[in-house]
Tab-separated table of C-alpha atoms in Angstrom:
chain	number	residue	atom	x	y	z
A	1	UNK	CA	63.378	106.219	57.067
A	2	UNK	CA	65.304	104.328	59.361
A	3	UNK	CA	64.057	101.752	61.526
A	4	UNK	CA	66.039	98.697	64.511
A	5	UNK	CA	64.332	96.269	66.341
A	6	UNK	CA	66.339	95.087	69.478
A	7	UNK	CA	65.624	93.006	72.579
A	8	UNK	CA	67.878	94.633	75.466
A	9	UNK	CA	68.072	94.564	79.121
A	10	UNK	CA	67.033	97.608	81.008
A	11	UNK	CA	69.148	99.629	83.641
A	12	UNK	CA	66.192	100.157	85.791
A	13	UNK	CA	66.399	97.491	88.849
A	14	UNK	CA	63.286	95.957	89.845
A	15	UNK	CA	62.344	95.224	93.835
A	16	UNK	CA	63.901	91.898	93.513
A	17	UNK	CA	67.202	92.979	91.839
A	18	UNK	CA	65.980	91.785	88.731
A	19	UNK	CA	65.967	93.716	85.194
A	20	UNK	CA	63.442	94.024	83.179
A	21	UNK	CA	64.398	92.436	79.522
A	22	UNK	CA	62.339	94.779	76.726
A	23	UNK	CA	61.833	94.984	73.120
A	24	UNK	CA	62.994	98.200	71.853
A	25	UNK	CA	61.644	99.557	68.515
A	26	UNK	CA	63.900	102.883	66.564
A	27	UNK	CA	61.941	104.392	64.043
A	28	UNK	CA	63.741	107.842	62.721
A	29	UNK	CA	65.841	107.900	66.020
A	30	UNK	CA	62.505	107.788	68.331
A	31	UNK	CA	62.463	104.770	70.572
A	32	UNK	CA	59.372	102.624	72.356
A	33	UNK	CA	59.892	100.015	74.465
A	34	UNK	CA	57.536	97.072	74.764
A	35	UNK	CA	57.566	94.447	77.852
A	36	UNK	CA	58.518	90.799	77.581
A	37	UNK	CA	57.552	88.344	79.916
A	38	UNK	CA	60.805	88.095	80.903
A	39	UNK	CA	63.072	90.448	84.285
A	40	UNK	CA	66.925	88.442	85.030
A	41	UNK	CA	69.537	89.079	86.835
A	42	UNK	CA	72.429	90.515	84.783
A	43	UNK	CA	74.240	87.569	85.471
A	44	UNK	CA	72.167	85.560	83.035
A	45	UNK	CA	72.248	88.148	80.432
A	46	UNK	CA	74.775	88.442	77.644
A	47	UNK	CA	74.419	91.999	76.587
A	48	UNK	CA	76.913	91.254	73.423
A	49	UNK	CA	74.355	88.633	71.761
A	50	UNK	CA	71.136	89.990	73.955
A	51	UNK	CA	69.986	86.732	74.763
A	52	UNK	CA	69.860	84.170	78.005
A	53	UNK	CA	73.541	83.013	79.250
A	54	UNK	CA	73.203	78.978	78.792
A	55	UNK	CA	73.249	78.892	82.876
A	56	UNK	CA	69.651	80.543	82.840
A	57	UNK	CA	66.785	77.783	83.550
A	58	UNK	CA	65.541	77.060	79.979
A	59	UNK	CA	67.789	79.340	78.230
A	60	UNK	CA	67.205	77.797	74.718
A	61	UNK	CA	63.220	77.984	74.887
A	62	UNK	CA	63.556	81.462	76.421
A	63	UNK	CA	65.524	82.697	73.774
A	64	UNK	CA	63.329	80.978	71.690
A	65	UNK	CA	60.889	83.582	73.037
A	66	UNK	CA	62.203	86.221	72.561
A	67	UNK	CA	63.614	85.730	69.173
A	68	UNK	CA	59.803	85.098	68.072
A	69	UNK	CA	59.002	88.364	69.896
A	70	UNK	CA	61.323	90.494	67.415
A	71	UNK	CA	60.568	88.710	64.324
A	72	UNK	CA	57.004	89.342	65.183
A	73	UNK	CA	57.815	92.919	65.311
A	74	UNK	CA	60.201	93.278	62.290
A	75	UNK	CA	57.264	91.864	60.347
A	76	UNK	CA	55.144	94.699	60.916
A	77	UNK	CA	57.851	96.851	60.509
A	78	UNK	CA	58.221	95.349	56.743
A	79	UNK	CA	53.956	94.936	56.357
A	80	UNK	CA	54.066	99.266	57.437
A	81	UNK	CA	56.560	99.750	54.324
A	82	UNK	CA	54.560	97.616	52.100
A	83	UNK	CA	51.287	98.749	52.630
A	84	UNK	CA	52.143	102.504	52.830
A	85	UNK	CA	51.095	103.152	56.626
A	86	UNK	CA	52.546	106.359	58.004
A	87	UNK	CA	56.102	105.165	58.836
A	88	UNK	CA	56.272	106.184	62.861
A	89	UNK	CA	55.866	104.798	66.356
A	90	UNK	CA	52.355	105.426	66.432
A	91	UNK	CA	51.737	103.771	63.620
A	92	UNK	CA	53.628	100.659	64.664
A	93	UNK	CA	52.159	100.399	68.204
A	94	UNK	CA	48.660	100.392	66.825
A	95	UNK	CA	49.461	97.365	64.755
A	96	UNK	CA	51.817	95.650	67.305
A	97	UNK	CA	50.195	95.143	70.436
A	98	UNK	CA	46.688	93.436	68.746
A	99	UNK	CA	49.147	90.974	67.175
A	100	UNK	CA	50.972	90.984	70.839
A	101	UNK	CA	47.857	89.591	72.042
A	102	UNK	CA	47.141	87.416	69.717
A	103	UNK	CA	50.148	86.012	69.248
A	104	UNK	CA	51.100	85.264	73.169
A	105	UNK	CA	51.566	81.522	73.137
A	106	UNK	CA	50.555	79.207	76.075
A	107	UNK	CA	54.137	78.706	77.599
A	108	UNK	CA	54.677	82.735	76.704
A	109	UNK	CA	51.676	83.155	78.733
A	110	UNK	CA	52.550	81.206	81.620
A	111	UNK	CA	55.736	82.812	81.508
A	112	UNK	CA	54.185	86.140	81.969
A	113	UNK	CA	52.000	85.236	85.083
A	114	UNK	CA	54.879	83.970	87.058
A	115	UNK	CA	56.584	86.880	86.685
A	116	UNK	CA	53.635	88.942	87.540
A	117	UNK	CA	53.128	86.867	90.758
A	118	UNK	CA	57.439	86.621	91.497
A	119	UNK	CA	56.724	91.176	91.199
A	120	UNK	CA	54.042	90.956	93.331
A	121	UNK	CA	55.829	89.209	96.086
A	122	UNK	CA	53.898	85.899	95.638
A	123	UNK	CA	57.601	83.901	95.325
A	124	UNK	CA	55.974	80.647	96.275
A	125	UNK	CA	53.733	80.691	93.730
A	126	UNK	CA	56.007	81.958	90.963
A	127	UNK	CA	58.172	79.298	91.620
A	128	UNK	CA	55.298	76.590	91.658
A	129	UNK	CA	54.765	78.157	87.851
A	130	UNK	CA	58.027	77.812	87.302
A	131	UNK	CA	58.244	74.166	88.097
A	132	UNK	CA	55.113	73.459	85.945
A	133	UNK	CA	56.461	75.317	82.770
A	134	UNK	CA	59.417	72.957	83.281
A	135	UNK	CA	57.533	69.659	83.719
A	136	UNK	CA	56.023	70.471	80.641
A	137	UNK	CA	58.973	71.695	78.694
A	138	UNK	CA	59.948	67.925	79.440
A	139	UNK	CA	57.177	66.515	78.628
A	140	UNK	CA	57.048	68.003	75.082
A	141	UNK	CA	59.489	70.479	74.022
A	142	UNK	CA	57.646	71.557	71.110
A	143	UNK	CA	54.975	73.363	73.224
A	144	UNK	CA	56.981	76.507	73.040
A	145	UNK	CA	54.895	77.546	69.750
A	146	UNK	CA	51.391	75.825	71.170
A	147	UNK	CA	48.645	78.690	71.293
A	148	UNK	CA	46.097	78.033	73.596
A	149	UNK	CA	43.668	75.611	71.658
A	150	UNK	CA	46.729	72.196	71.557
A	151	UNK	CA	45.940	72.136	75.072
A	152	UNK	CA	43.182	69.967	74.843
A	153	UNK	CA	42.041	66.899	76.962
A	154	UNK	CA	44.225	64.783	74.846
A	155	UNK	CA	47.409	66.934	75.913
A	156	UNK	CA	46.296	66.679	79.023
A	157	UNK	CA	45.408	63.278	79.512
A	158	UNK	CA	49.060	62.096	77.795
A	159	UNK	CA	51.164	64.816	80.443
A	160	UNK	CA	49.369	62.761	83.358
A	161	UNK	CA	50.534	59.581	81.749
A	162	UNK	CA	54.164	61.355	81.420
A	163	UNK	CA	53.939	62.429	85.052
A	164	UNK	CA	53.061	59.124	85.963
A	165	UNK	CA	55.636	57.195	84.263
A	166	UNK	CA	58.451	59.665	85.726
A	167	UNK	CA	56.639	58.786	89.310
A	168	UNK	CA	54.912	61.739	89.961
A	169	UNK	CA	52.252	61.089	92.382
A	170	UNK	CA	48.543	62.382	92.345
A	171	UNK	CA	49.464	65.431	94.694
A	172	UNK	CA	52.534	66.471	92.502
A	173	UNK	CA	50.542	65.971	89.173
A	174	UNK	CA	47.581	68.188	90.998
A	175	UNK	CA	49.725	71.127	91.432
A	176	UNK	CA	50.527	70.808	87.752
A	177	UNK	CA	46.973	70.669	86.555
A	178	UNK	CA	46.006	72.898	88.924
A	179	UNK	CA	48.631	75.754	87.677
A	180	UNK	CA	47.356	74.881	84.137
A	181	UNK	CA	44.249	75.475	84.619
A	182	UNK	CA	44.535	78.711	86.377
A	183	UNK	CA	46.401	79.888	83.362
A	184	UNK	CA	43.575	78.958	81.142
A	185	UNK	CA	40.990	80.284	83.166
A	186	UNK	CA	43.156	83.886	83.515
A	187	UNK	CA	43.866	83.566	79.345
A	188	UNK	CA	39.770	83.516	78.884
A	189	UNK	CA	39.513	86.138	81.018
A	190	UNK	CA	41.946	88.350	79.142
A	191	UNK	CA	40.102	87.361	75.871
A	192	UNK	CA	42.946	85.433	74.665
A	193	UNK	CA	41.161	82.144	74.115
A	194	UNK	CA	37.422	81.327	73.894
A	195	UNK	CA	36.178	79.316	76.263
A	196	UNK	CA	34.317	76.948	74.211
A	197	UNK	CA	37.986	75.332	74.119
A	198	UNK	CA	38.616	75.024	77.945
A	199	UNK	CA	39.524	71.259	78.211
A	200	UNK	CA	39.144	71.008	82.301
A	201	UNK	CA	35.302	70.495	81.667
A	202	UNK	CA	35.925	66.906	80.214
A	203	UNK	CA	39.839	66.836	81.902
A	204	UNK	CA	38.682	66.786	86.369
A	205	UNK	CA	41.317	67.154	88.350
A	206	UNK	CA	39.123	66.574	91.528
A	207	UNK	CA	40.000	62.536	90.629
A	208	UNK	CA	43.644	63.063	91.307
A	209	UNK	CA	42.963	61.942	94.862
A	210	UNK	CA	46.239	62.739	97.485
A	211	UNK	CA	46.680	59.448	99.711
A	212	UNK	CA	46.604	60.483	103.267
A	213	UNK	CA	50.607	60.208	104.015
A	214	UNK	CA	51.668	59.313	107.787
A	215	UNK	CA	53.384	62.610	108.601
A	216	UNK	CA	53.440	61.866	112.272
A	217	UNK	CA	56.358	59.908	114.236
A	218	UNK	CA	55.222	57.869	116.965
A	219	UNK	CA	56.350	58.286	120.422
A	220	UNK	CA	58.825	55.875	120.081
A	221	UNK	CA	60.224	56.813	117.058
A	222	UNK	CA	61.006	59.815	118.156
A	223	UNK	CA	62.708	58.696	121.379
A	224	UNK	CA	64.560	56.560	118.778
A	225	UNK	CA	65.873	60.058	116.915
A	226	UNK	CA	66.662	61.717	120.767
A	227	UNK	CA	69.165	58.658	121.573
A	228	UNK	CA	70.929	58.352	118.006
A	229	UNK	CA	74.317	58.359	119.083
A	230	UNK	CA	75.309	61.462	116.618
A	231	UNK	CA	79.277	60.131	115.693
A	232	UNK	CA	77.914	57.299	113.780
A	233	UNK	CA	77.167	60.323	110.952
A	234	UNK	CA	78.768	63.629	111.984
A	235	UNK	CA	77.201	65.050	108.767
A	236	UNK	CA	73.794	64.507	109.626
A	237	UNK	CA	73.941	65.795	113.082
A	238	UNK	CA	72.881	69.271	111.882
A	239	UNK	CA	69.866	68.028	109.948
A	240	UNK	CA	68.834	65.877	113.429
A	241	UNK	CA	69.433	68.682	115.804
A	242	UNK	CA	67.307	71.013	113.650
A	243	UNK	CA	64.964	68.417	113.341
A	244	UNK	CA	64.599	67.977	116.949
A	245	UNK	CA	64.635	71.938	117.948
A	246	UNK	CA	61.344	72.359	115.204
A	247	UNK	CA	59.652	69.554	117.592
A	248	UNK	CA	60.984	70.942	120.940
A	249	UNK	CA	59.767	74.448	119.888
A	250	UNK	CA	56.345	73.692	119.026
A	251	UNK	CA	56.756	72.390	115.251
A	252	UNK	CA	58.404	75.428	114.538
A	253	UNK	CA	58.391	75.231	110.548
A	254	UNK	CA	61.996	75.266	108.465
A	255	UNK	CA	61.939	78.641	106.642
A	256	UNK	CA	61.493	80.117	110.308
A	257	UNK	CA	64.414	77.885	111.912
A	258	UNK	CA	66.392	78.821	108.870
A	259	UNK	CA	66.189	82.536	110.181
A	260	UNK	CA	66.332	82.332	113.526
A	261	UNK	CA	68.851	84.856	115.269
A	262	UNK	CA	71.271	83.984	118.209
A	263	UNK	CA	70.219	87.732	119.354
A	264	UNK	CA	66.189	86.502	119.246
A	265	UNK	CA	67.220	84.140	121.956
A	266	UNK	CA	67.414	84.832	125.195
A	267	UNK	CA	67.940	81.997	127.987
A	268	UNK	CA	64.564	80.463	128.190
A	269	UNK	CA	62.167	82.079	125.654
A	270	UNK	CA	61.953	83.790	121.899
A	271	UNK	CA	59.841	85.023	119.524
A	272	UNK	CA	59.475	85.252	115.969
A	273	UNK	CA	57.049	86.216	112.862
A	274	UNK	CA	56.204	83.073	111.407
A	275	UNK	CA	56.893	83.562	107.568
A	276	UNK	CA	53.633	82.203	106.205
A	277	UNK	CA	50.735	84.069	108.457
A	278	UNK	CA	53.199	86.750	109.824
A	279	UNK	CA	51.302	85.785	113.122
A	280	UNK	CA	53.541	86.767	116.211
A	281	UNK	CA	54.412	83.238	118.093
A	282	UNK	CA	56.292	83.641	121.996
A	283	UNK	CA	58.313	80.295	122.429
A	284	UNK	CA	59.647	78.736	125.607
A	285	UNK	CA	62.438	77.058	125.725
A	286	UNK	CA	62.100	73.393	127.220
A	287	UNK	CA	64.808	73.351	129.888
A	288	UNK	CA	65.902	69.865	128.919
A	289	UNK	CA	68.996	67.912	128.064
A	290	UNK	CA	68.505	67.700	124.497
A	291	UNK	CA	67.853	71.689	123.848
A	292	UNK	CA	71.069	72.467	125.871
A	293	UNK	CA	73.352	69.852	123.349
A	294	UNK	CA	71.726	71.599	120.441
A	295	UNK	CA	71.975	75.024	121.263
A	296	UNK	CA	75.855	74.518	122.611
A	297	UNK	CA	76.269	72.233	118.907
A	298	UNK	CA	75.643	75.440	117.066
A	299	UNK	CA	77.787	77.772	119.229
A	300	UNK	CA	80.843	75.714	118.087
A	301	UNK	CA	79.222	74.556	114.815
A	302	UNK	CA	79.873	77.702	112.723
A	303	UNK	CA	80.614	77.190	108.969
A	304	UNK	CA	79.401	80.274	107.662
A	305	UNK	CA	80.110	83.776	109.165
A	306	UNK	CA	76.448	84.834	109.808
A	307	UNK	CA	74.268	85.730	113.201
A	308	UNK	CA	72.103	82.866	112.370
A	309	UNK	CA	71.503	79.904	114.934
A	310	UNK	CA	71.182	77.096	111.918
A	311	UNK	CA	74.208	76.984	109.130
A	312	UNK	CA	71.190	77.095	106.546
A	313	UNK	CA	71.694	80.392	105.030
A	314	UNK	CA	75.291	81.242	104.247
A	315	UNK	CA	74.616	85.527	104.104
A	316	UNK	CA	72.287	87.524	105.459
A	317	UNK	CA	68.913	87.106	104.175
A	318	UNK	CA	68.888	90.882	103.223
A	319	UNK	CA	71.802	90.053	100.306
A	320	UNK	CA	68.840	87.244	98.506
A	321	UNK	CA	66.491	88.161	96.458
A	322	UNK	CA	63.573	87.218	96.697
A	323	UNK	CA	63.793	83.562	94.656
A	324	UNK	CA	67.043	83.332	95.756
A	325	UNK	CA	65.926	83.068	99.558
A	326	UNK	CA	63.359	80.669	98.481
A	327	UNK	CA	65.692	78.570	96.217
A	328	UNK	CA	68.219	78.255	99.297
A	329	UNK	CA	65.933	77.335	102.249
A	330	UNK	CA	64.935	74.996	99.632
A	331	UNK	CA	68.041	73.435	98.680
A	332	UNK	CA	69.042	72.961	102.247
A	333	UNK	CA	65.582	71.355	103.266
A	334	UNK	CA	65.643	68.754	100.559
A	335	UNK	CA	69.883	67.964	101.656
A	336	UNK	CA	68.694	67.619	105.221
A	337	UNK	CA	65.599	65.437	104.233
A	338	UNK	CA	68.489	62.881	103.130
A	339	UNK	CA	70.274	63.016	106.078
A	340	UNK	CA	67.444	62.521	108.312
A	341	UNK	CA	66.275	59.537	106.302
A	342	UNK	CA	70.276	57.787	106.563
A	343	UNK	CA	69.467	58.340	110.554
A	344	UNK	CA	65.939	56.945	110.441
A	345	UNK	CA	67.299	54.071	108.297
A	346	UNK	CA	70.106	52.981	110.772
A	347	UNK	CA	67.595	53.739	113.573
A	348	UNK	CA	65.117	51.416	112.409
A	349	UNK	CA	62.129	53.954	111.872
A	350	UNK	CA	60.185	52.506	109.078
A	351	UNK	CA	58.070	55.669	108.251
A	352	UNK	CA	60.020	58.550	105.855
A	353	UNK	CA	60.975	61.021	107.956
A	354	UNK	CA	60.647	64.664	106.367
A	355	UNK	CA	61.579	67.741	108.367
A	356	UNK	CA	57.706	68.523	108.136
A	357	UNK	CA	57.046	65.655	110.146
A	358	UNK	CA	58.771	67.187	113.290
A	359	UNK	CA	55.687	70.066	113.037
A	360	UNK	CA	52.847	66.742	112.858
A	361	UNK	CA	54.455	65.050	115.225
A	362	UNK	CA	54.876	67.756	117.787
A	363	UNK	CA	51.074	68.194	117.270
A	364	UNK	CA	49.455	64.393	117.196
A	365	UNK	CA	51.660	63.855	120.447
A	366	UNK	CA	50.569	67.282	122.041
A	367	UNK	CA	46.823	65.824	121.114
A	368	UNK	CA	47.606	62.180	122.677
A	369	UNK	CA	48.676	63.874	126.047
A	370	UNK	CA	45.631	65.905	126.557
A	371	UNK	CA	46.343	69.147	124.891
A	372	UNK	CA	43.515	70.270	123.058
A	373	UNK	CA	43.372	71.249	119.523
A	374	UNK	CA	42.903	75.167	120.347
A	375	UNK	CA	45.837	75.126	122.246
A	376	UNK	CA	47.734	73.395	119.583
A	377	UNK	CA	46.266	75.565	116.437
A	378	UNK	CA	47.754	78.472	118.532
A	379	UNK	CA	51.066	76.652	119.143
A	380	UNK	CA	51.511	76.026	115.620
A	381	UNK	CA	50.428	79.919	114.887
A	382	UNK	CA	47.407	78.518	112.276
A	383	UNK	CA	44.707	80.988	111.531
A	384	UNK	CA	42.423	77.984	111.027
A	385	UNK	CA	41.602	75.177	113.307
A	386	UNK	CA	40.226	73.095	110.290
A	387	UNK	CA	44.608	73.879	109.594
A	388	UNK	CA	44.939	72.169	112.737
A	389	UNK	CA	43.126	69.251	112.337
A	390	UNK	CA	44.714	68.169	109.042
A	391	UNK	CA	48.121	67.765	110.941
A	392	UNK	CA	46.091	65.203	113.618
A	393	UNK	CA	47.227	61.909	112.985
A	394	UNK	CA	44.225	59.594	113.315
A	395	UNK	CA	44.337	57.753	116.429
A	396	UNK	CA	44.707	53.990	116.184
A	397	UNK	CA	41.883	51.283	117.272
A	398	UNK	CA	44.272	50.579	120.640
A	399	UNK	CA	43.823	53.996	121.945
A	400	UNK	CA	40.462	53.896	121.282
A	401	UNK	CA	39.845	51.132	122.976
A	402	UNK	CA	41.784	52.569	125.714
A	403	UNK	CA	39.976	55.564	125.855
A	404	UNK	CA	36.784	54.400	125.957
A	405	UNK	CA	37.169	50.990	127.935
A	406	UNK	CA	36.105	52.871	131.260
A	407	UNK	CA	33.239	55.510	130.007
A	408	UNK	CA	30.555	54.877	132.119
C-alpha cells in the first residue's frame, strides 16, 4: 500500500489568471485533490519546494498554512494504518474533511473568504480582507494557529489599542472590526464556532465614531490650485491636472479618469460607465482655458505607450488581473495624493487635499450656486440621493445669514 501527500499548484487557470494551489492525496496510484484557501499567480509559486516564493504577501504564515494542511492529512493517513480502516480514498475523505472543518483556523478562515469574494469578482472587498488579515498578522503573529474561540473581547479590545498606537483612526479600525466580525458571523453560520462565543455582543463597534472630515475645497482654494504656476514642481503637474479634470468633469472619480480613452473623447463631450454603479454618465466638456492646457499636457505628456488620456495605467487594462488593476489605480492614487498635498502646501491651502476631494468639492460648490441636489446626485451618477447628501459640505453660519437676511 502506497500512499504521498503533496501540496501542488494546478494547471487549470482561474478567471483572474490565478491557479488554484491543492492538496493532493496518492493512495495505490489513485489521486484526490482537496482545495486550500489559497489560488497565485505562478510567479509566486516555487514548484521545486511547493511553497510561496518569499515575494508573496505573507509568504511565511502562508506556508505556514499549508504545511499544517498536509501534516493534518498525513496524520490520518498514519491513524487509517493504525486503526485498520480500509486503506483507500474513500476511506480517507470520510475522515479528512470533518477534521478539515474542524480544524480551519481563524486566519485560515479569513483566508478562504477573500478568496471566495476576489473569485466572485468582489476585488474591493477581497482586498479590504486582505488588509485586515495583515493588520492582524502585525498585531500578533501567533494568530496563525488561533481557532475561533482566542478571539474574544480581550483580543479585541488589545488590536484597537494596537491600531491606535500605530495611528489608525476610528474609520480605519471600523473596517477592521467590521471585516472581523463578518467572518465570525459567516464561521457560525457554517457551524464552525458556536455562537455562545461571539465576542461583538460585549465588543460594539457602533462606538468607533468616524469624525466628519472636510472633504470639500472652498472656492478659493480651488482658484488657488487653477493659478499654481505648474514649473515650480513639474512632477506634480500630472497629479494637479488630473485633479482639476475630476472637478471640471463633474467629480468624475479616479478609477474612471484612470481609464479614460483619447478615442472616448470627442471635442466637447464623452461618456463613460462609471466603475462602481456601471450607471451610463454623458459629460460636457467645459470650453475653458484650463481644460484646453490639460488636455494639450497629455497629448505631449506620454510616458507609457497606451491609448489612455492619464499616464496612470502603464498597459492596457485587459493585460491586469483583476487585483492587479486594483493594486495599480491604487498605487498611483496614493503617489498623486503626495503630490497634490506638496502643491497645496506651497499654495497655502490649509485643508488636506485628497483626489476625492475634487468629487466633494465639485458638488458643495455646484450646491452653493443654486444647483440642486437632484441635479447633482445625477451628475455624480449616485443611485441614492441620501449618497448625495453625504458629499454636501455643511454650509457655514455666513451663508446662512446671507441667505436668510432678506426672507420676508
Amino acid at each position: 500500500m502506497k500512499a504521498s501527500v503533496k501540496i501542488i499548484l494546478k494547471k487549470t487557470m482561474l478567471n483572474d489568471g490565478t491557479f488554484p494551489i491543492n492538496l493532493r492525496i496518492t493512495i495505490n496510484r489513485k489521486s484526490k485533490f482537496y482545495k486550500t484557501p489559497y489560488n497565485v499567480l505562478p510567479k509566486f509559486w516555487n514548484n521545486k519546494a511547493n511553497e510561496f516564493t518569499s515575494k508573496f504577501p505573507n509568504y511565511l504564515q502562508c506556508n505556514r498554512i499549508l504545511n499544517s494542511i498536509k501534516q493534518d492529512a498525513s496524520k490520518i493517513l498514519n491513524i487509517m494504518i493504525e486503526e485498520g480502516h480500509n486503506y483507500s480514498l474513500e476511506s480517507f475523505d470520510s475522515l479528512f474533511r470533518p477534521e478539515e472543518v474542524k480544524k480551519l483556523s481563524f486566519i485560515a478562515y479569513f483566508e478562504e473568504r477573500k478568496l471566495q469574494l476576489k473569485e466572485s469578482g468582489k476585488i474591493s472587498s477581497s482586498c479590504s480582507y486582505r488588509d485586515t488579515i495583515s493588520a492582524l498578522m502585525r498585531f500578533r503573529p501567533t494568530i496563525i494557529t488561533y481557532d475561533f474561540t482566542k478571539i474574544n473581547y480581550d483580543f479585541l479590545m488589545a488590536f484597537e489599542s494596537h491600531l491606535r498606537a500605530h495611528n489608525c483612526n476610528d474609520g480605519g479600525i471600523g473596517v477592521y472590526m467590521r471585516n472581523t466580525r463578518a467572518i465570525y458571523n459567516s464561521a457560525i453560520k457554517s457551524k464552525i464556532i458556536s455562537s455562545d462565543f461571539y465576542p461583538f455582543k460585549d465588543y460594539i463597534i457602533s462606538k468607533l465614531k468616524s469624525s466628519k472630515v472636510k472633504k470639500a475645497l472652498t472656492k478659493q482654494d480651488l482658484q488657488l490650485l487653477l493659478d499654481y504656476d505648474i514649473s515650480e514642481n513639474k512632477e506634480g503637474a500630472k497629479a494637479l491636472y488630473a485633479y482639476l479634470f475630476s472637478f471640471f468633469c463633474r467629480g468624475m472619480n479616479f478609477t474612471d479618469v484612470a481609464e479614460l480613452k483619447w478615442e472616448d473623447v470627442d471635442l466637447s463631450s464623452f461618456s463613460y460607465i462609471r466603475n462602481k454603479t456601471q450607471v451610463k454618465l454623458n459629460v460636457k466638456i467645459p470650453n475653458n482655458n484650463y481644460m484646453r492646457t490639460i488636455l494639450n499636457y497629455f497629448k505631449i505628456y506620454r510616458p507609457f505607450d497606451t491609448d489612455y488620456i492619464f499616464p496612470i495605467l502603464d498597459k492596457d487594462e485587459k493585460l491586469y488581473t483583476k487585483e492587479e488593476l486594483r493594486d495599480r489605480k491604487k498605487s498611483v492614487l496614493n503617489y498623486y495624493g503626495k503630490l497634490l498635498n506638496i502643491i497645496a502646501l506651497q499654495c497655502g491651502i490649509k485643508n488636506k487635499v485628497t483626489f476625492y476631494s475634487a468629487r466633494h468639492t465639485f458638488a458643495t460648490i455646484s450646491l452653493k450656486k443654486g444647483i440642486n441636489t437632484v441635479m447633482i446626485k445625477q451628475a455624480l451618477g449616485h443611485q441614492s440621493i441620501k449618497t448625495t447628501e453625504t458629499y454636501l459640505e455643511d454650509f457655514n453660519t455666513t451663508d446662512l445669514d446671507f441667505a436668510f437676511e432678506n426672507l420676508i
